[in-house]
Amino acid sequence: MEYVGIGIIAIVVILIISSIKVVPQAHSYVIERLGAFQTSWSVGLHIKIPLIDKVARRVSLKEQVLDFPPQPVITKDNVTMRIDTVVYYQITDPKAYAYGIVNPLSAIENLTATTLRNIIGDLELDETLTSRELINTKMRSILDEATDPWGIKVNRVELKNIIPPAEIQDAMERQMKAERGRREAILRAEGEKKSAILVAEGRKESAILEAEAQKAAAILRAEAKKEAAIREAEGEAEAILKVQTATAEGIKKINESKPSSQVISIKSLEAFAKAADGKATKIIIPSEIQGLAGLAKSVVEIAKDDKVD
């Protein structure tokens, strides 16, 4: 009997210990009582009724990632390509996640594939390659709405890789090479154009500077000639002024000395004698000098008569 009692006590202890549950952070436990949903346990210590309550499902509330293999899709212009997608989702309702659908992950994968085919079917090849953001946004919206009854929220959908057919890839590579060659030629032509413009502008600036230098030199030469002519004219004017002043002073002094008519006549005769010493072939003698010459002759004749007597 003692062993039976010890066994019963051990069973009770085991049941009590197994009934104590601790839910970790970012997790939730779905509890069923007699096969029916009872509640959802959040983080912390919980005790269930032995043999009646059970943990039906342990659910992680963290954001999770589903990386699907490449899916074949056909574009609007009948080009078959493969696209692999990445879905970021999070469980927001443990009850709906546990009882809403049998295999939620498989459902999300199939839903992603069909949604991707529908979206790509409305786009051509070039649009598909350049509209990743548009495709991601549409897929996230459609998947989030479809998975809401399952207690799942789709946060992001990304196209991981787009793999076109080999011949399309070759054509794209050739096109890219041609485009790079075209851009290189454009850049080279623009560089040569800029270089030619800079050279022409340099020549223009040089010609302008040279013309301005020649203009400045001509102006300086003209100013120098003008200054020299002004100085020369001022010198001549000053010389004339000095001569006129000297002449005026001489006349003034002569007038002040009050010379007699005989002195004036003698000075005139001296001036005539100086004029006669020149090379002129014709000399006009003023009447006053002619009278003076007659006077001189009369003086000579009187002198001769006096000697005879």
XYZ file of N, CA and C in Angstrom, residues 55-186:
396
model
N -1.991 22.174 -24.833
C -1.437 23.195 -25.726
C -1.583 22.675 -27.154
N -2.519 23.266 -27.889
C -2.783 22.797 -29.254
C -1.702 23.256 -30.239
N -1.191 24.498 -30.016
C -0.184 25.007 -30.972
C 0.640 26.094 -30.303
N 1.929 26.020 -30.552
C 2.847 27.074 -30.107
C 3.150 27.979 -31.311
N 2.822 29.225 -31.172
C 2.908 30.164 -32.292
C 3.958 31.227 -31.978
N 4.854 31.496 -32.947
C 5.842 32.581 -32.829
C 5.252 33.855 -33.417
N 5.342 34.920 -32.645
C 4.817 36.210 -33.087
C 5.883 37.087 -33.750
N 7.087 36.564 -33.941
C 8.154 37.325 -34.588
C 7.899 37.436 -36.090
N 8.525 38.448 -36.712
C 8.454 38.564 -38.169
C 9.293 37.455 -38.795
N 8.733 36.783 -39.778
C 9.384 35.630 -40.390
C 9.537 35.857 -41.891
N 10.408 35.050 -42.486
C 10.746 35.216 -43.905
C 10.494 33.909 -44.639
N 9.844 34.023 -45.786
C 9.644 32.885 -46.682
C 10.355 33.179 -47.997
N 11.345 32.379 -48.324
C 12.098 32.539 -49.568
C 11.678 31.434 -50.526
N 10.876 31.803 -51.536
C 10.335 30.811 -52.466
C 11.278 30.606 -53.641
N 11.321 29.400 -54.189
C 12.160 29.145 -55.372
C 11.605 29.888 -56.589
N 12.431 30.071 -57.631
C 11.963 30.794 -58.826
C 10.703 30.174 -59.427
N 9.763 31.029 -59.788
C 8.500 30.606 -60.386
C 8.460 31.027 -61.848
N 8.092 30.122 -62.766
C 7.977 30.511 -64.176
C 6.747 31.385 -64.406
N 6.944 32.497 -65.088
C 5.846 33.414 -65.407
C 5.981 33.833 -66.867
N 4.853 34.264 -67.441
C 4.829 34.683 -68.848
C 4.378 36.139 -68.903
N 5.142 36.962 -69.598
C 4.807 38.382 -69.711
C 3.729 38.600 -70.763
N 3.292 39.840 -70.889
C 2.248 40.178 -71.843
C 2.694 39.961 -73.269
N 3.995 40.126 -73.543
C 4.521 39.902 -74.893
C 5.088 38.495 -75.052
N 4.567 37.535 -74.260
C 4.858 36.098 -74.398
C 6.337 35.763 -74.202
N 6.944 36.343 -73.217
C 8.310 36.007 -72.844
C 8.260 35.267 -71.508
N 8.804 34.064 -71.496
C 8.799 33.268 -70.268
C 10.063 33.558 -69.466
N 9.864 33.880 -68.201
C 10.989 34.135 -67.317
C 10.706 33.519 -65.954
N 11.735 33.489 -65.139
C 11.591 32.944 -63.788
C 11.869 34.048 -62.769
N 11.012 34.080 -61.760
C 11.126 35.111 -60.716
C 11.007 34.443 -59.360
N 11.994 34.704 -58.502
C 11.889 34.209 -57.131
C 11.593 35.384 -56.206
N 10.723 35.148 -55.238
C 10.234 36.194 -54.350
C 10.565 35.867 -52.903
N 10.575 36.933 -52.111
C 10.793 36.823 -50.672
C 9.635 37.535 -49.990
N 8.966 36.812 -49.038
C 7.809 37.359 -48.343
C 8.155 37.491 -46.858
N 7.945 38.698 -46.312
C 8.134 38.952 -44.888
C 6.746 39.037 -44.242
N 6.447 38.124 -43.313
C 5.124 38.079 -42.705
C 5.238 37.963 -41.191
N 4.103 38.191 -40.513
C 4.040 38.116 -39.050
C 2.653 37.640 -38.639
N 2.608 36.727 -37.643
C 1.334 36.199 -37.150
C 0.767 37.180 -36.123
N -0.423 37.664 -36.396
C -1.064 38.633 -35.497
C -2.226 38.029 -34.706
N -2.789 36.929 -35.170
C -3.923 36.289 -34.476
C -3.640 34.785 -34.377
N -3.141 34.304 -33.213
C -2.800 32.870 -33.085
C -3.984 31.945 -33.337
N -5.187 32.343 -32.886
C -6.363 31.484 -33.089
C -6.663 31.318 -34.572
N -6.697 32.454 -35.324
C -6.983 32.369 -36.760
C -5.871 31.600 -37.475
N -4.625 31.791 -37.032
C -3.514 31.066 -37.655
C -3.637 29.561 -37.406
N -4.108 29.178 -36.204
C -4.212 27.744 -35.859
C -5.404 27.068 -36.519
N -6.521 27.783 -36.704
C -7.749 27.156 -37.194
C -8.215 27.705 -38.535
N -7.504 28.710 -39.091
C -7.985 29.309 -40.329
C -7.672 28.479 -41.562
N -6.511 27.864 -41.618
C -6.106 27.085 -42.789
C -5.194 25.963 -42.325
N -5.179 24.873 -43.093
C -4.429 23.692 -42.673
C -2.928 23.944 -42.712
N -2.411 24.424 -43.866
C -0.967 24.650 -44.021
C -0.748 26.089 -44.476
N -0.593 26.992 -43.546
C -0.510 28.408 -43.925
C 0.680 28.723 -44.831
N 1.844 28.132 -44.583
C 3.035 28.461 -45.375
C 2.875 28.008 -46.822
N 2.336 26.803 -47.015
C 2.093 26.333 -48.375
C 1.053 27.205 -49.073
N 0.069 27.656 -48.318
C -0.961 28.525 -48.891
C -0.353 29.854 -49.335
N 0.534 30.407 -48.512
C 1.179 31.668 -48.878
C 2.036 31.492 -50.124
N 2.750 30.368 -50.229
C 3.594 30.128 -51.406
C 2.768 30.053 -52.675
N 1.676 29.267 -52.625
C 0.828 29.139 -53.818
C 0.153 30.464 -54.165
N -0.285 31.185 -53.124
C -0.924 32.475 -53.377
C 0.072 33.467 -53.978
N 1.302 33.415 -53.527
C 2.331 34.294 -54.081
C 2.587 33.993 -55.548
N 2.664 32.710 -55.894
C 2.924 32.314 -57.283
C 1.796 32.759 -58.209
N 0.532 32.526 -57.798
C -0.587 32.906 -58.668
C -0.704 34.426 -58.797
N -0.474 35.124 -57.688
C -0.540 36.592 -57.743
C 0.551 37.148 -58.647
N 1.750 36.585 -58.555
C 2.855 37.041 -59.397
C 2.549 36.812 -60.871
N 1.965 35.664 -61.196
C 1.627 35.385 -62.600
C 0.580 36.369 -63.112
N -0.391 36.687 -62.271
C -1.429 37.631 -62.710
C -0.852 39.023 -62.972
N 0.041 39.466 -62.103
C 0.604 40.809 -62.269
C 1.543 40.864 -63.466
N 2.426 39.875 -63.600
C 3.385 39.873 -64.712
C 2.667 39.690 -66.040
N 1.525 38.995 -66.039
C 0.778 38.789 -67.278
C 0.249 40.074 -67.875
N 0.152 41.115 -67.090
C -0.326 42.405 -67.592
C 0.818 43.341 -67.963
N 2.066 42.897 -67.817
C 3.228 43.732 -68.108
C 4.060 43.116 -69.224
N 4.701 43.982 -70.012
C 5.643 43.510 -71.016
C 7.018 43.312 -70.384
N 7.948 42.778 -71.165
C 9.269 42.432 -70.629
C 9.979 43.658 -70.051
N 10.026 44.730 -70.824
C 10.732 45.924 -70.355
C 10.082 46.499 -69.102
N 8.747 46.493 -69.060
C 8.051 46.986 -67.872
C 8.335 46.110 -66.661
N 8.415 44.808 -66.883
C 8.699 43.894 -65.773
C 10.075 44.163 -65.185
N 11.049 44.418 -66.047
C 12.413 44.640 -65.574
C 12.581 45.979 -64.883
N 11.710 46.918 -65.176
C 11.868 48.269 -64.615
C 10.782 48.633 -63.611
N 9.908 47.679 -63.254
C 8.774 47.999 -62.367
C 8.780 47.126 -61.123
N 9.956 46.907 -60.561
C 10.032 46.074 -59.357
C 9.222 46.669 -58.208
N 9.353 47.950 -57.993
C 8.655 48.583 -56.875
C 7.150 48.473 -57.032
N 6.669 48.668 -58.250
C 5.236 48.544 -58.516
C 4.757 47.117 -58.258
N 5.504 46.136 -58.733
C 5.128 44.732 -58.524
C 5.150 44.390 -57.039
N 6.169 44.839 -56.323
C 6.254 44.567 -54.883
C 5.048 45.132 -54.142
N 4.672 46.368 -54.480
C 3.551 47.017 -53.801
C 2.239 46.290 -54.067
N 1.996 45.929 -55.305
C 0.758 45.216 -55.651
C 0.689 43.862 -54.955
N 1.786 43.131 -54.980
C 1.785 41.807 -54.356
C 1.584 41.910 -52.846
N 2.219 42.847 -52.204
C 2.049 42.989 -50.759
C 0.603 43.296 -50.404
N -0.026 44.186 -51.190
C -1.414 44.545 -50.918
C -2.339 43.343 -51.090
N -2.154 42.594 -52.185
C -3.030 41.448 -52.453
C -2.814 40.342 -51.424
N -1.552 40.025 -51.102
C -1.274 38.957 -50.147
C -1.730 39.328 -48.741
N -1.563 40.572 -48.360
C -1.982 40.985 -47.021
C -3.492 40.866 -46.863
N -4.214 41.243 -47.895
C -5.671 41.136 -47.832
C -6.126 39.670 -47.819
N -5.432 38.829 -48.598
C -5.839 37.424 -48.680
C -5.487 36.636 -47.420
N -4.398 36.990 -46.757
C -3.965 36.241 -45.571
C -4.522 36.802 -44.272
N -5.261 37.868 -44.326
C -5.819 38.444 -43.098
C -6.747 37.467 -42.366
N -7.621 36.724 -43.056
C -8.458 35.746 -42.330
C -7.646 34.631 -41.672
N -6.397 34.439 -42.067
C -5.556 33.391 -41.475
C -4.752 33.904 -40.282
N -4.970 35.158 -39.892
C -4.232 35.724 -38.776
C -2.796 36.084 -39.142
N -2.548 36.320 -40.427
C -1.189 36.622 -40.911
C -1.197 38.007 -41.544
N -0.171 38.785 -41.227
C 0.008 40.103 -41.845
C 1.276 40.074 -42.693
N 1.135 40.396 -43.976
C 2.277 40.449 -44.888
C 2.853 41.860 -44.845
N 4.072 41.973 -44.345
C 4.704 43.288 -44.196
C 5.380 43.769 -45.476
N 6.133 42.892 -46.117
C 6.852 43.268 -47.343
C 6.927 42.077 -48.283
N 6.987 42.405 -49.573
C 7.224 41.407 -50.620
C 8.296 41.966 -51.540
N 9.348 41.193 -51.768
C 10.459 41.632 -52.605
C 10.712 40.623 -53.713
N 10.938 41.149 -54.929
C 11.382 40.287 -56.028
C 12.884 40.098 -55.882
N 13.277 38.918 -55.489
C 14.691 38.665 -55.224
C 15.510 38.644 -56.510
N 14.965 38.031 -57.538
C 15.719 37.911 -58.786
C 14.754 37.704 -59.940
N 15.060 38.347 -61.060
C 14.304 38.157 -62.305
C 15.245 37.548 -63.318
N 14.906 36.353 -63.792
C 15.798 35.613 -64.689
C 15.115 35.454 -66.041
N 15.444 36.288 -67.020
C 14.867 36.123 -68.364
C 15.540 34.973 -69.104
N 15.001 34.576 -70.264
C 15.637 33.505 -71.052
C 17.048 33.897 -71.514
N 17.841 32.881 -71.868
C 19.239 33.113 -72.240
C 19.352 34.038 -73.450
N 18.495 33.827 -74.468
C 18.585 34.678 -75.655
C 18.210 36.121 -75.331
N 17.260 36.292 -74.411
C 16.891 37.642 -73.995
C 18.051 38.288 -73.242
N 18.719 37.517 -72.402
C 19.873 38.050 -71.679
C 20.984 38.471 -72.642
N 21.225 37.625 -73.687
C 22.241 37.996 -74.678
C 21.861 39.284 -75.403
N 20.586 39.374 -75.796
C 20.131 40.591 -76.480
C 20.245 41.812 -75.574
N 19.924 41.634 -74.313
C 20.028 42.745 -73.361
C 21.479 43.157 -73.164
N 22.383 42.178 -73.098
C 23.791 42.508 -72.952
C 24.315 43.265 -74.166
N 23.903 42.810 -75.374
C 24.320 43.536 -76.577
C 23.755 44.956 -76.591
N 22.500 45.069 -76.172
C 21.892 46.395 -76.106
C 22.614 47.284 -75.097
N 22.968 46.705 -73.954
C 23.688 47.472 -72.939
C 25.056 47.912 -73.452
N 25.756 47.006 -74.169
C 27.045 47.375 -74.739
C 26.887 48.498 -75.759
N 25.861 48.377 -76.617
C 25.625 49.439 -77.604
C 25.288 50.761 -76.916
N 24.488 50.679 -75.846
C 24.130 51.891 -75.126
C 25.350 52.514 -74.465
N 26.208 51.668 -73.883
C 27.429 52.198 -73.279
C 28.336 52.818 -74.331
N 28.417 52.166 -75.527
C 29.212 52.749 -76.606
C 28.656 54.085 -77.064
N 27.317 54.158 -77.144
C 26.691 55.420 -77.553
C 26.970 56.517 -76.534
N 26.838 56.164 -75.261
C 27.101 57.166 -74.212
C 28.558 57.604 -74.227
N 29.450 56.629 -74.466
C 30.873 56.978 -74.535
C 31.142 57.930 -75.686
N 30.524 57.632 -76.861
C 30.711 58.512 -78.015
C 30.152 59.908 -77.740
N 28.992 59.956 -77.067
C 28.396 61.256 -76.736
C 29.291 62.036 -75.787
